[in-house]
Amino acid sequence: MFEREKLEIIKGGMKLDRYGLISLAGGNLSMRMPTGELLVTPSGMIYEDMVADDVLVMDLDGKIIEGTRKPSSDTPALLYIFNKRPDVNAIIHTHQPYATAISLIEEKEFRADLTTLGNACGGNIPISPYSSPGSEDMGIDTVNYLGEGHAVILAHHGVMTTGDSLKQALNAAVYLEECAKGYLAARAVGPTRHLTDAQIRQTVEIYKFVGQGHGDIPKELLGRKGV
């Protein structure tokens, strides 16, 4: 069942490793199927060692429909998000070091002062309070802080990214880490500069026209001052 999608999840996990967002078996990936079932990665397994049968099929109540592996320890949080946010079709949880480090120096949010962050994550990234690994609280905080964006930094812990597809959630995780590296490098040198709120909104709107299958960027969105 869902062989192609299971392989997509495994490939996504290997990309997390490639981009330095996880180490060994860290983090997890999950997807909602059009028919309502959820695919969830198993607990404690390295992605490059997985085969399709290792990925579990579950319902929204957490009942295992297919698979013999133990599901991710963060499954209670994932179920909470999928149940409370029907618009979310994919969730990625990582312990990516640079984005997580932001939570040690910023209390409320990671401001989208680099255009890529607004593009991929939908604006400023909220930082939630600490919640213990494996708890439903991780999901509760993600839902409470996510808003219309695609990422939440879990203080002292890691990152949750979401999307209407696994690709969108992956893009958010990768570009969040890239921007965190840039921010921390600048912060190490001295004070940082900021985009205005209007300019951040501009980066979010422009991204809606990026990629194949979209129209050209409307001229009224372009300019130095933002929208």
PDB file of C-alpha atoms in Angstrom:
ATOM      1  CA  MET A   1       0.000   0.000   0.000  1.00  0.00           C
ATOM      2  CA  PHE A   2       1.337   3.432  -1.034  1.00  0.00           C
ATOM      3  CA  GLU A   3       4.659   2.006  -2.225  1.00  0.00           C
ATOM      4  CA  ARG A   4       5.588   5.077  -4.270  1.00  0.00           C
ATOM      5  CA  GLU A   5       4.814   7.494  -1.450  1.00  0.00           C
ATOM      6  CA  LYS A   6       6.749   5.410   1.078  1.00  0.00           C
ATOM      7  CA  LEU A   7       9.809   5.551  -1.149  1.00  0.00           C
ATOM      8  CA  GLU A   8       9.301   9.315  -1.465  1.00  0.00           C
ATOM      9  CA  ILE A   9       9.412   9.618   2.323  1.00  0.00           C
ATOM     10  CA  ILE A  10      12.596   7.562   2.540  1.00  0.00           C
ATOM     11  CA  LYS A  11      14.197   9.679  -0.176  1.00  0.00           C
ATOM     12  CA  GLY A  12      13.150  12.787   1.750  1.00  0.00           C
ATOM     13  CA  GLY A  13      14.816  11.452   4.884  1.00  0.00           C
ATOM     14  CA  MET A  14      18.061  10.888   3.008  1.00  0.00           C
ATOM     15  CA  LYS A  15      17.873  14.482   1.748  1.00  0.00           C
ATOM     16  CA  LEU A  16      17.596  15.693   5.346  1.00  0.00           C
ATOM     17  CA  ASP A  17      20.858  13.878   6.024  1.00  0.00           C
ATOM     18  CA  ARG A  18      22.462  15.243   2.853  1.00  0.00           C
ATOM     19  CA  TYR A  19      21.682  18.824   3.834  1.00  0.00           C
ATOM     20  CA  GLY A  20      22.908  18.374   7.404  1.00  0.00           C
ATOM     21  CA  LEU A  21      19.513  18.689   9.074  1.00  0.00           C
ATOM     22  CA  ILE A  22      19.707  15.379  10.940  1.00  0.00           C
ATOM     23  CA  SER A  23      22.280  12.906  12.214  1.00  0.00           C
ATOM     24  CA  LEU A  24      21.823   9.136  12.001  1.00  0.00           C
ATOM     25  CA  ALA A  25      18.179   8.301  12.829  1.00  0.00           C
ATOM     26  CA  GLY A  26      17.176  11.743  14.082  1.00  0.00           C
ATOM     27  CA  GLY A  27      13.878  13.385  13.217  1.00  0.00           C
ATOM     28  CA  ASN A  28      10.923  11.998  11.290  1.00  0.00           C
ATOM     29  CA  LEU A  29       8.768  12.493   8.208  1.00  0.00           C
ATOM     30  CA  SER A  30       5.057  11.923   7.748  1.00  0.00           C
ATOM     31  CA  MET A  31       2.501  12.411   4.980  1.00  0.00           C
ATOM     32  CA  ARG A  32      -1.284  12.437   4.647  1.00  0.00           C
ATOM     33  CA  MET A  33      -2.648  10.398   1.755  1.00  0.00           C
ATOM     34  CA  PRO A  34      -5.544  11.700  -0.386  1.00  0.00           C
ATOM     35  CA  THR A  35      -7.650   8.861   1.048  1.00  0.00           C
ATOM     36  CA  GLY A  36      -6.930   9.994   4.626  1.00  0.00           C
ATOM     37  CA  GLU A  37      -4.294   7.503   5.788  1.00  0.00           C
ATOM     38  CA  LEU A  38      -0.999   8.718   7.256  1.00  0.00           C
ATOM     39  CA  LEU A  39       2.491   7.491   6.433  1.00  0.00           C
ATOM     40  CA  VAL A  40       4.941   7.752   9.357  1.00  0.00           C
ATOM     41  CA  THR A  41       8.613   6.838   9.524  1.00  0.00           C
ATOM     42  CA  PRO A  42       9.699   4.210  12.081  1.00  0.00           C
ATOM     43  CA  SER A  43      11.488   4.979  15.333  1.00  0.00           C
ATOM     44  CA  GLY A  44      15.277   4.832  15.507  1.00  0.00           C
ATOM     45  CA  MET A  45      16.055   3.716  11.959  1.00  0.00           C
ATOM     46  CA  ILE A  46      18.591   5.327   9.634  1.00  0.00           C
ATOM     47  CA  TYR A  47      16.870   6.462   6.435  1.00  0.00           C
ATOM     48  CA  GLU A  48      19.370   4.974   4.014  1.00  0.00           C
ATOM     49  CA  ASP A  49      18.767   1.571   5.629  1.00  0.00           C
ATOM     50  CA  MET A  50      14.977   1.738   5.242  1.00  0.00           C
ATOM     51  CA  VAL A  51      12.823  -0.054   2.705  1.00  0.00           C
ATOM     52  CA  ALA A  52       9.222   0.745   1.844  1.00  0.00           C
ATOM     53  CA  ASP A  53       7.828  -1.842   4.270  1.00  0.00           C
ATOM     54  CA  ASP A  54       9.508  -0.021   7.189  1.00  0.00           C
ATOM     55  CA  VAL A  55       7.229   3.015   6.749  1.00  0.00           C
ATOM     56  CA  LEU A  56       3.981   2.628   8.692  1.00  0.00           C
ATOM     57  CA  VAL A  57       0.447   3.310   7.479  1.00  0.00           C
ATOM     58  CA  MET A  58      -1.806   4.700  10.233  1.00  0.00           C
ATOM     59  CA  ASP A  59      -5.200   6.293  10.637  1.00  0.00           C
ATOM     60  CA  LEU A  60      -5.827   9.649  12.305  1.00  0.00           C
ATOM     61  CA  ASP A  61      -6.439   7.903  15.641  1.00  0.00           C
ATOM     62  CA  GLY A  62      -3.001   6.312  15.538  1.00  0.00           C
ATOM     63  CA  LYS A  63      -4.169   2.811  14.706  1.00  0.00           C
ATOM     64  CA  ILE A  64      -1.577   0.966  12.598  1.00  0.00           C
ATOM     65  CA  ILE A  65      -3.128  -0.223   9.341  1.00  0.00           C
ATOM     66  CA  GLU A  66       0.034  -1.604   7.793  1.00  0.00           C
ATOM     67  CA  GLY A  67       3.576  -2.170   9.049  1.00  0.00           C
ATOM     68  CA  THR A  68       5.352  -4.044  11.827  1.00  0.00           C
ATOM     69  CA  ARG A  69       7.840  -1.408  12.936  1.00  0.00           C
ATOM     70  CA  LYS A  70       7.477   0.793  16.001  1.00  0.00           C
ATOM     71  CA  PRO A  71       6.372   4.244  14.762  1.00  0.00           C
ATOM     72  CA  SER A  72       8.252   7.445  15.480  1.00  0.00           C
ATOM     73  CA  SER A  73       8.254   8.411  19.142  1.00  0.00           C
ATOM     74  CA  ASP A  74       6.815  11.765  18.080  1.00  0.00           C
ATOM     75  CA  THR A  75       3.666  10.171  16.633  1.00  0.00           C
ATOM     76  CA  PRO A  76       1.353  11.737  19.290  1.00  0.00           C
ATOM     77  CA  ALA A  77       2.497  15.195  18.167  1.00  0.00           C
ATOM     78  CA  LEU A  78       2.161  14.324  14.488  1.00  0.00           C
ATOM     79  CA  LEU A  79      -1.365  12.994  14.976  1.00  0.00           C
ATOM     80  CA  TYR A  80      -2.356  16.166  16.814  1.00  0.00           C
ATOM     81  CA  ILE A  81      -1.121  18.355  13.951  1.00  0.00           C
ATOM     82  CA  PHE A  82      -2.787  16.285  11.232  1.00  0.00           C
ATOM     83  CA  ASN A  83      -6.074  16.275  13.139  1.00  0.00           C
ATOM     84  CA  LYS A  84      -6.074  19.998  13.921  1.00  0.00           C
ATOM     85  CA  ARG A  85      -4.704  21.207  10.571  1.00  0.00           C
ATOM     86  CA  PRO A  86      -6.504  19.492   7.669  1.00  0.00           C
ATOM     87  CA  ASP A  87      -4.581  21.750   5.269  1.00  0.00           C
ATOM     88  CA  VAL A  88      -1.287  20.125   6.315  1.00  0.00           C
ATOM     89  CA  ASN A  89      -0.374  17.106   4.186  1.00  0.00           C
ATOM     90  CA  ALA A  90       3.267  16.676   5.239  1.00  0.00           C
ATOM     91  CA  ILE A  91       5.298  17.204   8.415  1.00  0.00           C
ATOM     92  CA  ILE A  92       9.047  17.079   8.901  1.00  0.00           C
ATOM     93  CA  HIS A  93      10.675  17.162  12.331  1.00  0.00           C
ATOM     94  CA  THR A  94      14.432  17.706  12.602  1.00  0.00           C
ATOM     95  CA  HIS A  95      17.044  18.621  15.163  1.00  0.00           C
ATOM     96  CA  GLN A  96      18.847  20.867  12.686  1.00  0.00           C
ATOM     97  CA  PRO A  97      21.574  22.595  14.696  1.00  0.00           C
ATOM     98  CA  TYR A  98      21.670  26.145  13.341  1.00  0.00           C
ATOM     99  CA  ALA A  99      17.933  26.785  13.388  1.00  0.00           C
ATOM    100  CA  THR A 100      17.683  25.204  16.830  1.00  0.00           C
ATOM    101  CA  ALA A 101      20.518  27.444  18.031  1.00  0.00           C
ATOM    102  CA  ILE A 102      18.355  30.456  17.195  1.00  0.00           C
ATOM    103  CA  SER A 103      16.074  29.445  20.073  1.00  0.00           C
ATOM    104  CA  LEU A 104      18.987  29.912  22.477  1.00  0.00           C
ATOM    105  CA  ILE A 105      19.411  33.593  21.610  1.00  0.00           C
ATOM    106  CA  GLU A 106      15.942  34.681  20.468  1.00  0.00           C
ATOM    107  CA  GLU A 107      12.839  34.256  22.608  1.00  0.00           C
ATOM    108  CA  LYS A 108       9.833  34.832  20.347  1.00  0.00           C
ATOM    109  CA  GLU A 109      10.712  34.587  16.654  1.00  0.00           C
ATOM    110  CA  PHE A 110      13.389  34.319  14.014  1.00  0.00           C
ATOM    111  CA  ARG A 111      12.751  37.346  11.866  1.00  0.00           C
ATOM    112  CA  ALA A 112      12.741  36.812   8.084  1.00  0.00           C
ATOM    113  CA  ASP A 113      15.449  39.367   7.354  1.00  0.00           C
ATOM    114  CA  LEU A 114      16.783  37.156   4.562  1.00  0.00           C
ATOM    115  CA  THR A 115      14.443  36.907   1.579  1.00  0.00           C
ATOM    116  CA  THR A 116      14.813  33.136   1.318  1.00  0.00           C
ATOM    117  CA  LEU A 117      13.246  32.701   4.737  1.00  0.00           C
ATOM    118  CA  GLY A 118      10.128  34.620   3.771  1.00  0.00           C
ATOM    119  CA  ASN A 119      10.017  32.790   0.458  1.00  0.00           C
ATOM    120  CA  ALA A 120      10.159  29.247   1.786  1.00  0.00           C
ATOM    121  CA  CYS A 121       8.670  29.535   5.265  1.00  0.00           C
ATOM    122  CA  GLY A 122       5.979  32.160   4.819  1.00  0.00           C
ATOM    123  CA  GLY A 123       7.465  34.928   6.948  1.00  0.00           C
ATOM    124  CA  ASN A 124       8.929  35.207  10.425  1.00  0.00           C
ATOM    125  CA  ILE A 125       9.480  31.887  12.196  1.00  0.00           C
ATOM    126  CA  PRO A 126       7.852  31.647  15.643  1.00  0.00           C
ATOM    127  CA  ILE A 127       9.758  30.056  18.511  1.00  0.00           C
ATOM    128  CA  SER A 128       7.585  27.936  20.786  1.00  0.00           C
ATOM    129  CA  PRO A 129       8.223  27.180  24.463  1.00  0.00           C
ATOM    130  CA  TYR A 130      10.170  24.048  25.355  1.00  0.00           C
ATOM    131  CA  SER A 131       8.260  20.775  25.099  1.00  0.00           C
ATOM    132  CA  SER A 132       9.682  17.352  25.841  1.00  0.00           C
ATOM    133  CA  PRO A 133      10.557  14.994  22.960  1.00  0.00           C
ATOM    134  CA  GLY A 134       7.866  12.422  22.241  1.00  0.00           C
ATOM    135  CA  SER A 135       5.103  14.488  23.822  1.00  0.00           C
ATOM    136  CA  GLU A 136       1.833  15.666  22.316  1.00  0.00           C
ATOM    137  CA  ASP A 137       2.876  19.135  23.491  1.00  0.00           C
ATOM    138  CA  MET A 138       5.191  19.351  20.469  1.00  0.00           C
ATOM    139  CA  GLY A 139       2.129  19.104  18.233  1.00  0.00           C
ATOM    140  CA  ILE A 140       0.062  21.469  20.354  1.00  0.00           C
ATOM    141  CA  ASP A 141       2.797  24.117  20.216  1.00  0.00           C
ATOM    142  CA  THR A 142       3.227  23.657  16.471  1.00  0.00           C
ATOM    143  CA  VAL A 143      -0.490  24.209  15.864  1.00  0.00           C
ATOM    144  CA  ASN A 144      -0.637  27.181  18.257  1.00  0.00           C
ATOM    145  CA  TYR A 145       2.367  28.955  16.733  1.00  0.00           C
ATOM    146  CA  LEU A 146       2.374  27.931  13.064  1.00  0.00           C
ATOM    147  CA  GLY A 147      -0.253  30.349  11.757  1.00  0.00           C
ATOM    148  CA  GLU A 148      -0.132  30.627   7.956  1.00  0.00           C
ATOM    149  CA  GLY A 149       3.596  29.811   7.824  1.00  0.00           C
ATOM    150  CA  HIS A 150       5.385  26.524   7.299  1.00  0.00           C
ATOM    151  CA  ALA A 151       7.833  26.298  10.208  1.00  0.00           C
ATOM    152  CA  VAL A 152       8.090  26.502  13.978  1.00  0.00           C
ATOM    153  CA  ILE A 153      11.302  26.362  15.992  1.00  0.00           C
ATOM    154  CA  LEU A 154      10.809  24.256  19.120  1.00  0.00           C
ATOM    155  CA  ALA A 155      12.920  25.888  21.818  1.00  0.00           C
ATOM    156  CA  HIS A 156      15.937  23.846  22.981  1.00  0.00           C
ATOM    157  CA  HIS A 157      14.822  20.998  20.719  1.00  0.00           C
ATOM    158  CA  GLY A 158      14.468  21.302  16.964  1.00  0.00           C
ATOM    159  CA  VAL A 159      12.186  22.315  14.131  1.00  0.00           C
ATOM    160  CA  MET A 160       8.774  21.369  12.774  1.00  0.00           C
ATOM    161  CA  THR A 161       8.034  22.201   9.142  1.00  0.00           C
ATOM    162  CA  THR A 162       4.763  21.593   7.328  1.00  0.00           C
ATOM    163  CA  GLY A 163       3.405  21.827   3.831  1.00  0.00           C
ATOM    164  CA  ASP A 164       0.717  20.858   1.392  1.00  0.00           C
ATOM    165  CA  SER A 165       3.332  18.420   0.071  1.00  0.00           C
ATOM    166  CA  LEU A 166       6.516  16.795   1.296  1.00  0.00           C
ATOM    167  CA  LYS A 167       8.452  19.024  -1.107  1.00  0.00           C
ATOM    168  CA  GLN A 168       7.101  22.175   0.526  1.00  0.00           C
ATOM    169  CA  ALA A 169       7.926  20.939   4.029  1.00  0.00           C
ATOM    170  CA  LEU A 170      11.419  19.923   2.875  1.00  0.00           C
ATOM    171  CA  ASN A 171      12.055  23.298   1.242  1.00  0.00           C
ATOM    172  CA  ALA A 172      11.047  25.044   4.460  1.00  0.00           C
ATOM    173  CA  ALA A 173      13.439  22.939   6.549  1.00  0.00           C
ATOM    174  CA  VAL A 174      16.405  23.317   4.188  1.00  0.00           C
ATOM    175  CA  TYR A 175      16.071  27.056   3.636  1.00  0.00           C
ATOM    176  CA  LEU A 176      15.383  27.719   7.317  1.00  0.00           C
ATOM    177  CA  GLU A 177      18.739  26.110   8.138  1.00  0.00           C
ATOM    178  CA  GLU A 178      20.503  28.028   5.371  1.00  0.00           C
ATOM    179  CA  CYS A 179      19.154  31.334   6.669  1.00  0.00           C
ATOM    180  CA  ALA A 180      19.972  30.428  10.262  1.00  0.00           C
ATOM    181  CA  LYS A 181      23.599  29.893   9.234  1.00  0.00           C
ATOM    182  CA  GLY A 182      23.700  33.304   7.574  1.00  0.00           C
ATOM    183  CA  TYR A 183      22.083  35.018  10.536  1.00  0.00           C
ATOM    184  CA  LEU A 184      24.395  33.435  13.103  1.00  0.00           C
ATOM    185  CA  ALA A 185      27.441  34.306  10.987  1.00  0.00           C
ATOM    186  CA  ALA A 186      26.338  37.946  10.852  1.00  0.00           C
ATOM    187  CA  ARG A 187      25.438  37.977  14.532  1.00  0.00           C
ATOM    188  CA  ALA A 188      28.941  36.784  15.390  1.00  0.00           C
ATOM    189  CA  VAL A 189      30.414  39.822  13.651  1.00  0.00           C
ATOM    190  CA  GLY A 190      28.107  42.517  14.990  1.00  0.00           C
ATOM    191  CA  PRO A 191      24.562  43.971  14.954  1.00  0.00           C
ATOM    192  CA  THR A 192      22.265  42.803  12.154  1.00  0.00           C
ATOM    193  CA  ARG A 193      20.045  44.837   9.850  1.00  0.00           C
ATOM    194  CA  HIS A 194      16.360  44.230   9.253  1.00  0.00           C
ATOM    195  CA  LEU A 195      13.812  44.163   6.463  1.00  0.00           C
ATOM    196  CA  THR A 196      10.608  46.056   7.137  1.00  0.00           C
ATOM    197  CA  ASP A 197       7.378  44.157   7.737  1.00  0.00           C
ATOM    198  CA  ALA A 198       6.201  45.253   4.290  1.00  0.00           C
ATOM    199  CA  GLN A 199       9.343  43.914   2.640  1.00  0.00           C
ATOM    200  CA  ILE A 200       8.928  40.575   4.411  1.00  0.00           C
ATOM    201  CA  ARG A 201       5.328  40.348   3.194  1.00  0.00           C
ATOM    202  CA  GLN A 202       6.638  41.110  -0.292  1.00  0.00           C
ATOM    203  CA  THR A 203       9.016  38.141  -0.192  1.00  0.00           C
ATOM    204  CA  VAL A 204       6.140  35.879   0.841  1.00  0.00           C
ATOM    205  CA  GLU A 205       3.881  37.060  -1.987  1.00  0.00           C
ATOM    206  CA  ILE A 206       6.590  36.879  -4.656  1.00  0.00           C
ATOM    207  CA  TYR A 207       7.292  33.232  -3.830  1.00  0.00           C
ATOM    208  CA  LYS A 208       3.757  32.316  -4.900  1.00  0.00           C
ATOM    209  CA  PHE A 209       4.857  32.998  -8.485  1.00  0.00           C
ATOM    210  CA  VAL A 210       8.182  31.135  -8.354  1.00  0.00           C
ATOM    211  CA  GLY A 211       8.527  27.839 -10.228  1.00  0.00           C
ATOM    212  CA  GLN A 212       6.992  26.220 -13.257  1.00  0.00           C
ATOM    213  CA  GLY A 213       3.236  26.405 -13.743  1.00  0.00           C
ATOM    214  CA  HIS A 214       2.859  29.872 -12.230  1.00  0.00           C
ATOM    215  CA  GLY A 215       2.415  33.218 -13.921  1.00  0.00           C
ATOM    216  CA  ASP A 216       4.915  36.044 -13.987  1.00  0.00           C
ATOM    217  CA  ILE A 217       5.465  38.097 -10.847  1.00  0.00           C
ATOM    218  CA  PRO A 218       3.026  41.058 -10.928  1.00  0.00           C
ATOM    219  CA  LYS A 219       4.867  44.340 -11.366  1.00  0.00           C
ATOM    220  CA  GLU A 220       3.067  45.851  -8.389  1.00  0.00           C
ATOM    221  CA  LEU A 221       4.862  43.365  -6.106  1.00  0.00           C
ATOM    222  CA  LEU A 222       8.284  44.475  -7.265  1.00  0.00           C
ATOM    223  CA  GLY A 223      10.126  47.385  -5.698  1.00  0.00           C
ATOM    224  CA  ARG A 224      12.448  48.287  -2.888  1.00  0.00           C
ATOM    225  CA  LYS A 225       9.869  49.279  -0.311  1.00  0.00           C
ATOM    226  CA  GLY A 226       7.708  46.176  -0.413  1.00  0.00           C
ATOM    227  CA  VAL A 227       3.945  45.974  -0.528  1.00  0.00           C
TER     228      VAL A 227
END
